[in-house]
Amino acid sequence: MITREKSLELLDKYITTPWLRMHMRESEAIMRDVAKHFGEDEDLWGLSGLLHDLDFDYVEKDPQRHVVEFDVILEKEGLKVGEDIPEEMYHAIKAHYEEHPDITQKRESKLDIALAASETISGFLVASALVQPDKKISSVDVDSVMRKFKKKDFAKAVRREVIYEIEEIGIPIEDFVKMSLKSLSDISEEIGL
């Protein structure tokens, strides 16, 4: 399986947008904690979070190519699905954007659902932190996030239904918010929150 070191090299090569690099690290941190919760492989789950948007800057001018171009990057880098990229990681990365018309993978496994929910909640929590006077994740609590979920005009682009999918794999939404806030707090200096 691809190492974290190699994954970070790929981020350095393909991701130039600062907020996107932070988003990918946030997704990794949340995924590692969700894996720990389930007793799953923290590296597999964490690296799925770290790599899930690897093609995003690559397809910046054509967002409809997002996730589709992941395969192009793998080929360019000589990385093979089933060897360097475990099948379940590949499936989860593709399925996190199952709404794309060219993606056949659907969210089915715990890993698939956790990745989609984790990468989606990271954006919501960052938005929640940025409206705080100090712009710190430590100023965000579970209750305020739950209230913001109900406000349709807050972080409009965040698909709340994807976050709520976490309940399908046995994590109550409040617990997931708490877990995700802790994950981001643990890396707050790195992500500037």
mmCIF file of C-alpha atoms in Angstrom:
data_model
loop_
_atom_site.group_PDB
_atom_site.id
_atom_site.type_symbol
_atom_site.label_atom_id
_atom_site.label_comp_id
_atom_site.label_asym_id
_atom_site.label_seq_id
_atom_site.Cartn_x
_atom_site.Cartn_y
_atom_site.Cartn_z
ATOM 1 C CA MET A 1 0.000 0.000 0.000
ATOM 2 C CA ILE A 2 1.121 3.548 -0.718
ATOM 3 C CA THR A 3 2.879 5.169 2.228
ATOM 4 C CA ARG A 4 1.942 8.432 3.869
ATOM 5 C CA GLU A 5 5.292 9.838 2.762
ATOM 6 C CA LYS A 6 4.540 9.018 -0.895
ATOM 7 C CA SER A 7 1.004 10.394 -0.476
ATOM 8 C CA LEU A 8 2.398 13.699 0.802
ATOM 9 C CA GLU A 9 4.794 13.797 -2.170
ATOM 10 C CA LEU A 10 1.767 13.461 -4.463
ATOM 11 C CA LEU A 11 0.050 16.326 -2.632
ATOM 12 C CA ASP A 12 3.151 18.463 -3.127
ATOM 13 C CA LYS A 13 3.161 17.628 -6.829
ATOM 14 C CA TYR A 14 -0.541 17.927 -7.666
ATOM 15 C CA ILE A 15 -2.119 20.218 -5.049
ATOM 16 C CA THR A 16 -1.123 23.877 -5.118
ATOM 17 C CA THR A 17 -4.231 25.486 -3.640
ATOM 18 C CA PRO A 18 -3.623 26.106 0.097
ATOM 19 C CA TRP A 19 -7.252 25.616 1.204
ATOM 20 C CA LEU A 20 -7.404 22.318 -0.705
ATOM 21 C CA ARG A 21 -4.235 21.021 0.966
ATOM 22 C CA MET A 22 -5.791 21.882 4.336
ATOM 23 C CA HIS A 23 -9.064 20.194 3.369
ATOM 24 C CA MET A 24 -7.230 17.011 2.441
ATOM 25 C CA ARG A 25 -5.322 17.012 5.756
ATOM 26 C CA GLU A 26 -8.568 17.673 7.636
ATOM 27 C CA SER A 27 -10.202 14.752 5.856
ATOM 28 C CA GLU A 28 -7.250 12.537 6.743
ATOM 29 C CA ALA A 29 -7.423 13.500 10.425
ATOM 30 C CA ILE A 30 -11.156 12.843 10.660
ATOM 31 C CA MET A 31 -10.840 9.555 8.786
ATOM 32 C CA ARG A 32 -8.089 8.330 11.119
ATOM 33 C CA ASP A 33 -10.327 8.993 14.115
ATOM 34 C CA VAL A 34 -13.330 7.313 12.480
ATOM 35 C CA ALA A 35 -11.127 4.287 11.694
ATOM 36 C CA LYS A 36 -9.993 4.203 15.324
ATOM 37 C CA HIS A 37 -13.646 4.308 16.417
ATOM 38 C CA PHE A 38 -14.394 1.213 14.328
ATOM 39 C CA GLY A 39 -11.100 -0.568 15.024
ATOM 40 C CA GLU A 40 -10.214 -0.314 11.321
ATOM 41 C CA ASP A 41 -6.878 0.301 9.594
ATOM 42 C CA GLU A 42 -6.054 3.932 10.409
ATOM 43 C CA ASP A 43 -3.516 4.227 7.596
ATOM 44 C CA LEU A 44 -5.890 2.882 4.952
ATOM 45 C CA TRP A 45 -8.718 5.137 6.088
ATOM 46 C CA GLY A 46 -6.500 8.162 6.748
ATOM 47 C CA LEU A 47 -4.748 7.961 3.395
ATOM 48 C CA SER A 48 -8.110 7.592 1.677
ATOM 49 C CA GLY A 49 -8.968 10.969 3.206
ATOM 50 C CA LEU A 50 -5.607 12.456 2.313
ATOM 51 C CA LEU A 51 -5.781 11.399 -1.349
ATOM 52 C CA HIS A 52 -9.501 11.727 -2.092
ATOM 53 C CA ASP A 53 -9.214 15.072 -3.934
ATOM 54 C CA LEU A 54 -5.794 14.473 -5.499
ATOM 55 C CA ASP A 55 -7.063 15.413 -8.962
ATOM 56 C CA PHE A 56 -8.997 18.526 -7.910
ATOM 57 C CA ASP A 57 -6.383 21.140 -8.842
ATOM 58 C CA TYR A 58 -5.530 19.061 -11.911
ATOM 59 C CA VAL A 59 -9.099 19.465 -13.215
ATOM 60 C CA GLU A 60 -9.641 23.005 -11.932
ATOM 61 C CA LYS A 61 -10.892 24.329 -15.266
ATOM 62 C CA ASP A 62 -13.219 21.347 -15.764
ATOM 63 C CA PRO A 63 -14.659 20.236 -12.387
ATOM 64 C CA GLN A 64 -16.775 17.620 -14.162
ATOM 65 C CA ARG A 65 -13.514 15.669 -14.565
ATOM 66 C CA HIS A 66 -13.051 15.458 -10.771
ATOM 67 C CA VAL A 67 -12.468 11.889 -9.596
ATOM 68 C CA VAL A 68 -12.324 10.721 -13.218
ATOM 69 C CA GLU A 69 -8.806 12.159 -13.583
ATOM 70 C CA PHE A 70 -7.637 10.348 -10.444
ATOM 71 C CA ASP A 71 -6.940 7.388 -12.743
ATOM 72 C CA VAL A 72 -4.775 9.565 -15.004
ATOM 73 C CA ILE A 73 -2.651 10.630 -12.031
ATOM 74 C CA LEU A 74 -2.274 7.043 -10.846
ATOM 75 C CA GLU A 75 -1.123 5.989 -14.303
ATOM 76 C CA LYS A 76 1.318 8.926 -14.600
ATOM 77 C CA GLU A 77 2.788 7.994 -11.231
ATOM 78 C CA GLY A 78 2.977 4.269 -12.005
ATOM 79 C CA LEU A 79 0.616 3.453 -9.131
ATOM 80 C CA LYS A 80 -1.514 0.354 -9.515
ATOM 81 C CA VAL A 81 -4.949 -0.230 -8.047
ATOM 82 C CA GLY A 82 -4.872 -3.435 -6.038
ATOM 83 C CA GLU A 83 -1.185 -3.008 -5.231
ATOM 84 C CA ASP A 84 -0.195 0.568 -4.370
ATOM 85 C CA ILE A 85 -3.770 1.765 -4.008
ATOM 86 C CA PRO A 86 -5.896 -0.854 -2.216
ATOM 87 C CA GLU A 87 -9.158 -1.689 -3.979
ATOM 88 C CA GLU A 88 -11.225 -0.448 -1.035
ATOM 89 C CA MET A 89 -9.366 2.886 -1.003
ATOM 90 C CA TYR A 90 -9.863 3.302 -4.741
ATOM 91 C CA HIS A 91 -13.564 2.491 -4.449
ATOM 92 C CA ALA A 92 -14.052 4.948 -1.571
ATOM 93 C CA ILE A 93 -12.231 7.751 -3.406
ATOM 94 C CA LYS A 94 -14.373 7.229 -6.487
ATOM 95 C CA ALA A 95 -17.598 6.782 -4.489
ATOM 96 C CA HIS A 96 -17.116 9.965 -2.456
ATOM 97 C CA TYR A 97 -18.376 11.701 -5.598
ATOM 98 C CA GLU A 98 -20.931 9.092 -6.640
ATOM 99 C CA GLU A 99 -23.166 11.858 -7.966
ATOM 100 C CA HIS A 100 -20.804 12.266 -10.940
ATOM 101 C CA PRO A 101 -22.395 10.793 -14.081
ATOM 102 C CA ASP A 102 -19.199 8.949 -15.107
ATOM 103 C CA ILE A 103 -18.626 7.297 -11.733
ATOM 104 C CA THR A 104 -20.030 3.795 -11.364
ATOM 105 C CA GLN A 105 -18.886 3.250 -7.779
ATOM 106 C CA LYS A 106 -21.565 3.854 -5.166
ATOM 107 C CA ARG A 107 -21.114 4.345 -1.440
ATOM 108 C CA GLU A 108 -21.595 0.905 0.077
ATOM 109 C CA SER A 109 -18.944 0.089 2.675
ATOM 110 C CA LYS A 110 -18.180 1.781 5.978
ATOM 111 C CA LEU A 111 -15.063 3.234 4.382
ATOM 112 C CA ASP A 112 -17.033 4.652 1.432
ATOM 113 C CA ILE A 113 -19.619 6.312 3.639
ATOM 114 C CA ALA A 114 -17.092 7.530 6.208
ATOM 115 C CA LEU A 115 -14.955 9.186 3.528
ATOM 116 C CA ALA A 116 -17.868 11.045 1.950
ATOM 117 C CA ALA A 117 -19.185 12.177 5.341
ATOM 118 C CA SER A 118 -15.741 13.120 6.683
ATOM 119 C CA GLU A 119 -14.625 15.170 3.714
ATOM 120 C CA THR A 120 -17.988 16.924 3.670
ATOM 121 C CA ILE A 121 -18.120 17.741 7.377
ATOM 122 C CA SER A 122 -14.604 19.157 7.260
ATOM 123 C CA GLY A 123 -15.812 21.998 5.053
ATOM 124 C CA PHE A 124 -18.805 22.640 7.271
ATOM 125 C CA LEU A 125 -16.659 22.781 10.407
ATOM 126 C CA VAL A 126 -14.147 25.115 8.780
ATOM 127 C CA ALA A 127 -17.011 27.425 7.783
ATOM 128 C CA SER A 128 -18.280 27.230 11.377
ATOM 129 C CA ALA A 129 -14.854 28.218 12.699
ATOM 130 C CA LEU A 130 -14.414 31.081 10.259
ATOM 131 C CA VAL A 131 -17.557 32.853 11.511
ATOM 132 C CA GLN A 132 -16.225 32.814 15.090
ATOM 133 C CA PRO A 133 -14.650 36.084 16.298
ATOM 134 C CA ASP A 134 -11.273 34.339 16.762
ATOM 135 C CA LYS A 135 -11.706 32.078 13.702
ATOM 136 C CA LYS A 136 -10.646 29.052 15.781
ATOM 137 C CA ILE A 137 -12.008 25.527 15.681
ATOM 138 C CA SER A 138 -11.734 25.470 19.492
ATOM 139 C CA SER A 139 -14.544 28.061 19.598
ATOM 140 C CA VAL A 140 -16.941 25.725 17.776
ATOM 141 C CA ASP A 141 -19.051 23.307 19.805
ATOM 142 C CA VAL A 142 -21.400 20.474 18.920
ATOM 143 C CA ASP A 143 -24.564 22.442 19.763
ATOM 144 C CA SER A 144 -23.639 25.357 17.502
ATOM 145 C CA VAL A 145 -22.854 22.971 14.630
ATOM 146 C CA MET A 146 -26.174 21.181 15.084
ATOM 147 C CA ARG A 147 -27.972 24.547 14.968
ATOM 148 C CA LYS A 148 -26.051 25.566 11.852
ATOM 149 C CA PHE A 149 -27.024 22.303 10.122
ATOM 150 C CA LYS A 150 -30.618 23.539 10.208
ATOM 151 C CA LYS A 151 -29.771 26.938 8.677
ATOM 152 C CA LYS A 152 -30.006 26.413 4.936
ATOM 153 C CA ASP A 153 -28.338 29.758 4.231
ATOM 154 C CA PHE A 154 -25.193 28.751 6.163
ATOM 155 C CA ALA A 155 -22.542 26.964 4.083
ATOM 156 C CA LYS A 156 -25.096 26.430 1.313
ATOM 157 C CA ALA A 157 -22.771 24.334 -0.843
ATOM 158 C CA VAL A 158 -22.268 21.713 1.870
ATOM 159 C CA ARG A 159 -24.522 18.739 1.263
ATOM 160 C CA ARG A 160 -25.760 17.970 4.755
ATOM 161 C CA GLU A 161 -27.402 14.720 3.645
ATOM 162 C CA VAL A 162 -23.933 13.314 2.889
ATOM 163 C CA ILE A 163 -22.783 14.154 6.422
ATOM 164 C CA TYR A 164 -25.867 12.466 7.866
ATOM 165 C CA GLU A 165 -25.003 9.265 5.962
ATOM 166 C CA ILE A 166 -22.585 8.591 8.836
ATOM 167 C CA GLU A 167 -25.599 7.387 10.819
ATOM 168 C CA GLU A 168 -26.012 4.547 8.291
ATOM 169 C CA ILE A 169 -22.800 3.036 9.639
ATOM 170 C CA GLY A 170 -23.721 3.431 13.292
ATOM 171 C CA ILE A 171 -22.308 6.782 14.389
ATOM 172 C CA PRO A 172 -24.930 9.224 15.705
ATOM 173 C CA ILE A 173 -24.539 12.620 14.054
ATOM 174 C CA GLU A 174 -23.755 14.433 17.333
ATOM 175 C CA ASP A 175 -20.977 11.926 18.068
ATOM 176 C CA PHE A 176 -19.587 12.400 14.573
ATOM 177 C CA VAL A 177 -19.569 16.180 14.969
ATOM 178 C CA LYS A 178 -17.774 15.838 18.318
ATOM 179 C CA MET A 179 -15.244 13.384 16.871
ATOM 180 C CA SER A 180 -14.622 15.607 13.837
ATOM 181 C CA LEU A 181 -14.178 18.736 15.965
ATOM 182 C CA LYS A 182 -11.570 16.885 18.033
ATOM 183 C CA SER A 183 -9.818 15.695 14.863
ATOM 184 C CA LEU A 184 -9.542 19.251 13.560
ATOM 185 C CA SER A 185 -8.542 20.612 16.971
ATOM 186 C CA ASP A 186 -5.672 18.114 17.015
ATOM 187 C CA ILE A 187 -4.254 19.626 13.805
ATOM 188 C CA SER A 188 -5.478 23.199 14.360
ATOM 189 C CA GLU A 189 -2.019 24.784 14.209
ATOM 190 C CA GLU A 190 -1.236 23.040 10.927
ATOM 191 C CA ILE A 191 -4.505 24.130 9.304
ATOM 192 C CA GLY A 192 -4.464 27.625 10.797
ATOM 193 C CA LEU A 193 -7.639 27.237 12.833
#
